[in-house]
Amino acid sequence: MVEARTATTTGADEQGKWTYSPLIALSLAATVPIVSGYAITGDTVNCRSGPGTSYSVVKTYNKGQDVSITCQAPGTDVNGDNLWDKTSDGCYVADYYVSTGTTGYVTSKCGGSGGGSGGYPITGDSVNCRSGPGTSYSVVKTYNKGHDVSITCQAPGTDVNGDNLWDKTSDGCYVSDYYVSTGTTGYITNKCGGSGGGSGGNLPGLDATQSSHARAIIAEAKRENVGRQGCLAAIATAITESNIHIDANSNVPASFDYPYDGVGHDYDSVGIFQQRVEYYPDIAADMDPAQSAGQFFAGMVKVSGWQTMDVGELCQAVQRSAFPGAYDPNVPAAQAICAADGY
């Protein structure tokens, strides 16, 4: 019989004094996703048979020991943190003593199937569920207030009222996490990845917001069949003009009626491509990644020889900037970004 040191607890801090008892053998389903490499931060921290201090102690972990987390569950509050992490040893340790870098979920909620989580109500009226994690993606369906959704994975995307997380539902579309009552602004299940509408992670050199916008631009390039040349020109321009951020403008009050990442003050230029309202009066389109890209491409295809000309020169031909050499330095970054998303 294998012997393991267990503890009689000293309180809700889940650290204890040593005694001895038999190790309780617990099985772990092979289908559970495992997240590895999180260090224990407390001394002789108890790992229990359930998510709370009332459950029996299975084993203990020493300070600095790495654990693999298979799922997480709410339980007894430990110093303001009521999350418990189920480890690959089949027992639960207070999340307060695991260095995950967040007080929220880093993997699936325990008890769901296939890594998903179910039963989260929609909090807004007629909330859109889109084909990707952002407002630039097409609407697949809508959910009514109070409707419960099952979440299969989550991805970063367009910021909605300070929350840039998007929840992929069992219907295969993405809804803004801001409108789903998950009890946290953090992850409650796996991060979406790979193909099939997932975010696929950040594009080279970009953060989550920039990646979401860049993907919308690239999707528009594919829809309009402007090829790699169009992708390079659009992304190089977006980097140069706004660092791929949607900028409102203090001189254009109506620009604040739409989602934005920052605020500029240059004439009446707005959006990712800094399109001037004088020439692009549809502010809703100017402030939308895909639609503003469409406006860029509409001007681009009118440029004679656009398919083969130097990318920096093509950007300048469309934008007519006071700084014509500004686009060339960003073409290599555009090449990496377009290549990572299919060009």
Tab-separated table of C-alpha atoms in Angstrom:
chain	number	residue	atom	x	y	z
A	1	MET	CA	0.000	0.000	0.000
A	2	VAL	CA	1.310	3.420	-0.926
A	3	GLU	CA	1.494	5.843	1.975
A	4	ALA	CA	1.033	9.583	1.537
A	5	ARG	CA	1.399	12.423	3.957
A	6	THR	CA	-1.912	14.165	4.621
A	7	ALA	CA	-2.819	17.081	6.846
A	8	THR	CA	-5.164	18.180	9.567
A	9	THR	CA	-6.026	21.649	8.381
A	10	THR	CA	-5.071	24.773	10.255
A	11	GLY	CA	-7.977	26.697	8.711
A	12	ALA	CA	-9.279	27.860	5.364
A	13	ASP	CA	-5.785	28.642	4.137
A	14	GLU	CA	-5.462	24.991	3.093
A	15	GLN	CA	-2.024	24.514	4.596
A	16	GLY	CA	-1.675	21.957	7.353
A	17	LYS	CA	0.255	19.864	9.874
A	18	TRP	CA	1.493	16.411	8.908
A	19	THR	CA	-0.070	13.043	9.796
A	20	TYR	CA	-0.121	9.819	7.760
A	21	SER	CA	-2.989	7.999	6.017
A	22	PRO	CA	-3.411	5.797	2.904
A	23	LEU	CA	-3.360	7.525	-0.440
A	24	ILE	CA	-6.791	7.656	-2.049
A	25	ALA	CA	-6.587	6.462	-5.640
A	26	LEU	CA	-8.614	8.582	-8.044
A	27	SER	CA	-8.935	8.039	-11.797
A	28	LEU	CA	-8.686	10.723	-14.437
A	29	ALA	CA	-10.661	10.519	-17.680
A	30	ALA	CA	-8.391	10.566	-20.699
A	31	THR	CA	-10.595	13.066	-22.498
A	32	VAL	CA	-10.047	15.873	-19.980
A	33	PRO	CA	-7.866	18.715	-21.340
A	34	ILE	CA	-4.763	19.302	-19.215
A	35	VAL	CA	-3.047	22.647	-18.682
A	36	SER	CA	0.497	22.172	-17.361
A	37	GLY	CA	3.205	24.039	-15.531
A	38	TYR	CA	1.558	26.009	-12.709
A	39	ALA	CA	3.626	26.399	-9.553
A	40	ILE	CA	2.373	25.909	-5.987
A	41	THR	CA	2.941	29.096	-3.977
A	42	GLY	CA	2.285	27.888	-0.408
A	43	ASP	CA	4.045	25.435	1.902
A	44	THR	CA	2.563	21.897	2.203
A	45	VAL	CA	-0.665	22.789	0.395
A	46	ASN	CA	-3.457	20.215	0.660
A	47	CYS	CA	-4.983	18.543	-2.403
A	48	ARG	CA	-8.476	17.254	-1.557
A	49	SER	CA	-11.042	14.833	-2.921
A	50	GLY	CA	-13.404	17.698	-3.767
A	51	PRO	CA	-13.411	21.492	-4.222
A	52	GLY	CA	-13.535	22.571	-0.589
A	53	THR	CA	-12.009	22.330	2.864
A	54	SER	CA	-14.636	19.819	4.003
A	55	TYR	CA	-13.331	17.155	1.605
A	56	SER	CA	-10.713	14.619	2.639
A	57	VAL	CA	-7.045	15.286	1.937
A	58	VAL	CA	-5.607	13.092	-0.800
A	59	LYS	CA	-2.059	14.430	-0.884
A	60	THR	CA	-0.053	17.620	-0.446
A	61	TYR	CA	2.150	19.727	-2.682
A	62	ASN	CA	5.348	21.510	-1.699
A	63	LYS	CA	6.090	25.143	-2.495
A	64	GLY	CA	7.433	25.541	-6.042
A	65	GLN	CA	6.084	22.178	-7.253
A	66	ASP	CA	4.469	22.345	-10.702
A	67	VAL	CA	0.970	20.930	-11.152
A	68	SER	CA	-1.106	20.168	-14.238
A	69	ILE	CA	-4.716	21.417	-14.103
A	70	THR	CA	-7.389	19.277	-15.768
A	71	CYS	CA	-10.428	21.415	-14.877
A	72	GLN	CA	-11.605	23.988	-12.321
A	73	ALA	CA	-14.622	24.330	-10.052
A	74	PRO	CA	-16.067	26.794	-7.508
A	75	GLY	CA	-15.849	25.777	-3.855
A	76	THR	CA	-14.818	26.964	-0.404
A	77	ASP	CA	-13.505	30.514	-0.365
A	78	VAL	CA	-9.792	30.662	0.449
A	79	ASN	CA	-8.572	34.193	1.143
A	80	GLY	CA	-11.056	35.716	-1.286
A	81	ASP	CA	-10.632	33.112	-4.043
A	82	ASN	CA	-13.366	30.452	-4.315
A	83	LEU	CA	-11.894	28.641	-7.319
A	84	TRP	CA	-10.397	25.148	-6.947
A	85	ASP	CA	-8.081	23.474	-9.444
A	86	LYS	CA	-8.361	19.750	-10.154
A	87	THR	CA	-4.887	18.416	-10.845
A	88	SER	CA	-3.679	15.469	-12.872
A	89	ASP	CA	-3.409	13.616	-9.555
A	90	GLY	CA	-7.208	13.628	-9.444
A	91	CYS	CA	-7.575	15.907	-6.421
A	92	TYR	CA	-8.457	19.569	-5.870
A	93	VAL	CA	-6.167	22.321	-4.615
A	94	ALA	CA	-7.234	25.869	-3.699
A	95	ASP	CA	-6.542	28.124	-6.687
A	96	TYR	CA	-5.278	30.755	-4.246
A	97	TYR	CA	-2.127	28.656	-3.852
A	98	VAL	CA	-1.558	28.006	-7.572
A	99	SER	CA	0.282	30.582	-9.664
A	100	THR	CA	-1.972	30.705	-12.732
A	101	GLY	CA	-1.585	34.437	-13.263
A	102	THR	CA	-5.306	35.078	-12.834
A	103	THR	CA	-8.118	34.630	-10.322
A	104	GLY	CA	-10.344	33.358	-13.149
A	105	TYR	CA	-10.565	30.126	-15.091
A	106	VAL	CA	-7.577	28.947	-17.150
A	107	THR	CA	-9.219	25.767	-18.445
A	108	SER	CA	-12.572	23.948	-18.510
A	109	LYS	CA	-15.089	24.000	-15.704
A	110	CYS	CA	-15.235	20.577	-14.054
A	111	GLY	CA	-18.264	18.465	-14.847
A	112	GLY	CA	-18.803	19.471	-18.510
A	113	SER	CA	-18.353	17.184	-21.499
A	114	GLY	CA	-15.890	17.669	-24.323
A	115	GLY	CA	-14.246	20.613	-22.597
A	116	GLY	CA	-17.340	22.785	-22.943
A	117	SER	CA	-19.419	24.539	-20.302
A	118	GLY	CA	-23.187	24.826	-20.327
A	119	GLY	CA	-26.097	26.751	-18.908
A	120	TYR	CA	-24.974	30.382	-19.053
A	121	PRO	CA	-27.815	32.895	-19.578
A	122	ILE	CA	-27.747	35.746	-22.087
A	123	THR	CA	-28.093	39.118	-20.346
A	124	GLY	CA	-28.939	41.407	-23.278
A	125	ASP	CA	-31.852	41.691	-25.660
A	126	SER	CA	-31.437	40.169	-29.142
A	127	VAL	CA	-27.716	39.512	-28.731
A	128	ASN	CA	-25.898	38.651	-31.973
A	129	CYS	CA	-23.957	35.411	-32.362
A	130	ARG	CA	-21.351	35.884	-35.103
A	131	SER	CA	-19.206	33.752	-37.375
A	132	GLY	CA	-16.041	34.892	-35.587
A	133	PRO	CA	-14.908	36.648	-32.408
A	134	GLY	CA	-15.664	40.241	-33.321
A	135	THR	CA	-18.248	42.742	-34.509
A	136	SER	CA	-16.858	42.673	-38.043
A	137	TYR	CA	-17.967	39.060	-38.543
A	138	SER	CA	-21.354	38.181	-40.013
A	139	VAL	CA	-24.337	37.489	-37.764
A	140	VAL	CA	-25.290	33.795	-37.685
A	141	LYS	CA	-28.200	34.017	-35.256
A	142	THR	CA	-29.435	35.981	-32.244
A	143	TYR	CA	-30.194	34.999	-28.654
A	144	ASN	CA	-32.988	36.408	-26.518
A	145	LYS	CA	-32.430	37.646	-22.993
A	146	GLY	CA	-32.413	34.756	-20.505
A	147	HIS	CA	-31.608	32.104	-23.116
A	148	ASP	CA	-29.044	29.603	-21.813
A	149	VAL	CA	-26.020	28.896	-23.999
A	150	SER	CA	-23.381	26.180	-23.824
A	151	ILE	CA	-19.835	27.474	-24.289
A	152	THR	CA	-17.405	25.220	-26.150
A	153	CYS	CA	-14.368	27.553	-26.089
A	154	GLN	CA	-13.446	31.228	-25.800
A	155	ALA	CA	-11.322	33.642	-27.827
A	156	PRO	CA	-10.135	37.259	-27.680
A	157	GLY	CA	-11.718	39.642	-30.160
A	158	THR	CA	-13.402	43.017	-30.497
A	159	ASP	CA	-13.721	44.884	-27.207
A	160	VAL	CA	-17.340	45.277	-26.086
A	161	ASN	CA	-17.757	47.653	-23.156
A	162	GLY	CA	-14.359	46.772	-21.733
A	163	ASP	CA	-14.599	43.007	-22.309
A	164	ASN	CA	-12.680	41.612	-25.317
A	165	LEU	CA	-13.548	37.962	-24.699
A	166	TRP	CA	-15.913	36.107	-27.044
A	167	ASP	CA	-17.683	32.836	-26.244
A	168	LYS	CA	-18.139	30.181	-28.921
A	169	THR	CA	-21.438	28.443	-28.301
A	170	SER	CA	-22.644	24.953	-29.175
A	171	ASP	CA	-24.368	26.581	-32.170
A	172	GLY	CA	-20.907	27.158	-33.645
A	173	CYS	CA	-20.985	30.963	-33.490
A	174	TYR	CA	-19.431	33.591	-31.210
A	175	VAL	CA	-21.237	35.874	-28.772
A	176	SER	CA	-19.636	38.716	-26.833
A	177	ASP	CA	-18.798	37.499	-23.331
A	178	TYR	CA	-20.055	40.857	-22.031
A	179	TYR	CA	-23.589	39.611	-22.694
A	180	VAL	CA	-23.151	36.153	-21.129
A	181	SER	CA	-23.511	35.674	-17.382
A	182	THR	CA	-20.484	33.482	-16.648
A	183	GLY	CA	-19.719	35.068	-13.291
A	184	THR	CA	-16.290	36.307	-14.416
A	185	THR	CA	-14.650	38.431	-17.093
A	186	GLY	CA	-11.980	35.735	-17.514
A	187	TYR	CA	-11.867	32.368	-19.211
A	188	ILE	CA	-14.190	29.621	-17.959
A	189	THR	CA	-13.170	27.000	-20.528
A	190	ASN	CA	-10.526	26.309	-23.180
A	191	LYS	CA	-9.195	28.967	-25.516
A	192	CYS	CA	-10.405	28.405	-29.070
A	193	GLY	CA	-7.710	27.338	-31.501
A	194	GLY	CA	-7.092	25.741	-34.887
A	195	SER	CA	-9.517	25.998	-37.775
A	196	GLY	CA	-13.277	26.115	-38.001
A	197	GLY	CA	-13.877	29.728	-37.060
A	198	GLY	CA	-11.576	29.845	-34.043
A	199	SER	CA	-9.281	32.737	-33.322
A	200	GLY	CA	-6.183	30.601	-33.944
A	201	GLY	CA	-4.176	32.792	-31.552
A	202	ASN	CA	-2.597	36.151	-32.265
A	203	LEU	CA	-1.085	36.965	-35.642
A	204	PRO	CA	2.678	37.693	-35.805
A	205	GLY	CA	3.610	40.797	-33.824
A	206	LEU	CA	-0.003	41.641	-32.958
A	207	ASP	CA	-2.077	41.539	-29.799
A	208	ALA	CA	-5.590	40.103	-29.583
A	209	THR	CA	-7.377	43.299	-30.659
A	210	GLN	CA	-5.056	43.937	-33.597
A	211	SER	CA	-5.295	40.288	-34.657
A	212	SER	CA	-9.076	40.414	-34.681
A	213	HIS	CA	-9.064	43.544	-36.842
A	214	ALA	CA	-6.380	42.154	-39.164
A	215	ARG	CA	-8.348	38.955	-39.687
A	216	ALA	CA	-11.407	40.978	-40.640
A	217	ILE	CA	-9.343	42.923	-43.183
A	218	ILE	CA	-7.829	39.742	-44.612
A	219	ALA	CA	-11.257	38.094	-44.800
A	220	GLU	CA	-12.477	41.076	-46.819
A	221	ALA	CA	-9.441	40.790	-49.102
A	222	LYS	CA	-10.359	37.157	-49.766
A	223	ARG	CA	-14.023	38.013	-50.310
A	224	GLU	CA	-13.103	40.658	-52.883
A	225	ASN	CA	-10.444	38.484	-54.559
A	226	VAL	CA	-7.716	41.109	-54.391
A	227	GLY	CA	-5.095	38.477	-53.622
A	228	ARG	CA	-1.881	38.710	-51.665
A	229	GLN	CA	-1.081	42.116	-53.172
A	230	GLY	CA	-4.322	43.536	-51.780
A	231	CYS	CA	-3.707	41.937	-48.394
A	232	LEU	CA	-0.190	43.364	-48.190
A	233	ALA	CA	-1.326	46.853	-49.156
A	234	ALA	CA	-4.224	46.878	-46.710
A	235	ILE	CA	-2.274	45.519	-43.745
A	236	ALA	CA	0.764	47.737	-44.390
A	237	THR	CA	-1.573	50.726	-44.583
A	238	ALA	CA	-3.424	49.707	-41.411
A	239	ILE	CA	-0.148	49.370	-39.497
A	240	THR	CA	1.095	52.742	-40.726
A	241	GLU	CA	-2.103	54.696	-40.210
A	242	SER	CA	-3.323	53.350	-36.860
A	243	ASN	CA	-1.215	50.371	-35.778
A	244	ILE	CA	-4.323	48.345	-36.694
A	245	HIS	CA	-6.525	50.081	-34.133
A	246	ILE	CA	-9.950	51.596	-34.648
A	247	ASP	CA	-9.483	55.253	-33.793
A	248	ALA	CA	-12.312	57.654	-33.087
A	249	ASN	CA	-11.595	61.362	-33.615
A	250	SER	CA	-12.318	64.272	-31.275
A	251	ASN	CA	-13.222	66.321	-34.347
A	252	VAL	CA	-15.845	63.766	-35.417
A	253	PRO	CA	-18.269	63.303	-32.483
A	254	ALA	CA	-20.262	60.671	-34.370
A	255	SER	CA	-17.206	58.390	-34.417
A	256	PHE	CA	-17.702	57.793	-30.687
A	257	ASP	CA	-21.028	56.099	-31.436
A	258	TYR	CA	-19.113	53.008	-32.599
A	259	PRO	CA	-16.615	50.645	-30.944
A	260	TYR	CA	-13.154	52.207	-30.869
A	261	ASP	CA	-9.700	51.415	-29.496
A	262	GLY	CA	-8.225	54.906	-29.241
A	263	VAL	CA	-8.797	58.583	-29.991
A	264	GLY	CA	-7.068	60.705	-32.616
A	265	HIS	CA	-7.236	64.392	-33.523
A	266	ASP	CA	-5.980	64.569	-37.118
A	267	TYR	CA	-8.442	66.543	-39.273
A	268	ASP	CA	-11.525	64.295	-39.693
A	269	SER	CA	-9.621	61.000	-40.071
A	270	VAL	CA	-11.188	57.979	-38.369
A	271	GLY	CA	-10.915	54.196	-38.169
A	272	ILE	CA	-8.123	51.762	-38.934
A	273	PHE	CA	-7.303	53.334	-42.303
A	274	GLN	CA	-7.719	56.901	-41.053
A	275	GLN	CA	-10.257	57.565	-43.781
A	276	ARG	CA	-11.349	61.196	-43.841
A	277	VAL	CA	-15.062	61.738	-43.356
A	278	GLU	CA	-14.960	64.442	-46.028
A	279	TYR	CA	-14.270	61.731	-48.606
A	280	TYR	CA	-15.721	58.692	-46.773
A	281	PRO	CA	-18.926	60.040	-45.189
A	282	ASP	CA	-20.248	56.643	-44.017
A	283	ILE	CA	-18.822	56.784	-40.498
A	284	ALA	CA	-20.241	53.375	-39.568
A	285	ALA	CA	-18.214	51.872	-42.425
A	286	ASP	CA	-15.136	53.939	-41.565
A	287	MET	CA	-15.206	52.544	-38.011
A	288	ASP	CA	-15.692	48.923	-39.068
A	289	PRO	CA	-12.599	46.810	-39.922
A	290	ALA	CA	-14.129	44.883	-42.815
A	291	GLN	CA	-16.145	47.730	-44.323
A	292	SER	CA	-13.288	50.210	-44.104
A	293	ALA	CA	-11.074	47.615	-45.791
A	294	GLY	CA	-13.713	47.359	-48.499
A	295	GLN	CA	-13.490	51.108	-49.028
A	296	PHE	CA	-9.701	50.843	-49.223
A	297	PHE	CA	-9.920	48.079	-51.827
A	298	ALA	CA	-12.479	50.047	-53.846
A	299	GLY	CA	-9.886	52.789	-54.255
A	300	MET	CA	-7.018	50.368	-54.753
A	301	VAL	CA	-8.472	48.538	-57.755
A	302	LYS	CA	-8.851	51.859	-59.559
A	303	VAL	CA	-5.085	52.359	-59.473
A	304	SER	CA	-3.585	51.405	-62.820
A	305	GLY	CA	-1.201	48.452	-62.458
A	306	TRP	CA	-2.044	47.871	-58.806
A	307	GLN	CA	-1.559	44.107	-59.144
A	308	THR	CA	2.191	44.375	-59.765
A	309	MET	CA	3.366	47.715	-58.439
A	310	ASP	CA	5.521	48.233	-55.352
A	311	VAL	CA	3.358	47.708	-52.243
A	312	GLY	CA	4.475	50.906	-50.536
A	313	GLU	CA	3.737	52.897	-53.681
A	314	LEU	CA	0.334	51.244	-53.936
A	315	CYS	CA	-0.504	52.230	-50.352
A	316	GLN	CA	0.453	55.813	-51.123
A	317	ALA	CA	-1.571	55.806	-54.346
A	318	VAL	CA	-4.698	54.952	-52.355
A	319	GLN	CA	-4.073	57.031	-49.232
A	320	ARG	CA	-2.345	60.087	-50.780
A	321	SER	CA	-0.454	60.686	-47.561
A	322	ALA	CA	1.707	63.712	-46.779
A	323	PHE	CA	4.377	61.141	-45.863
A	324	PRO	CA	4.644	58.895	-48.940
A	325	GLY	CA	7.600	56.889	-47.633
A	326	ALA	CA	5.870	55.862	-44.403
A	327	TYR	CA	4.387	52.612	-45.747
A	328	ASP	CA	7.502	50.809	-46.995
A	329	PRO	CA	8.938	50.004	-43.524
A	330	ASN	CA	5.767	48.129	-42.589
A	331	VAL	CA	5.588	45.891	-45.661
A	332	PRO	CA	7.711	43.084	-44.063
A	333	ALA	CA	5.345	42.961	-41.080
A	334	ALA	CA	2.399	42.845	-43.477
A	335	GLN	CA	4.015	39.932	-45.302
A	336	ALA	CA	4.256	37.922	-42.080
A	337	ILE	CA	0.698	38.749	-41.024
A	338	CYS	CA	-0.860	37.938	-44.402
A	339	ALA	CA	1.129	34.699	-44.661
A	340	ALA	CA	-0.049	33.594	-41.225
A	341	ASP	CA	-3.680	33.975	-42.274
A	342	GLY	CA	-3.553	32.294	-45.659
A	343	TYR	CA	-1.668	34.561	-48.096
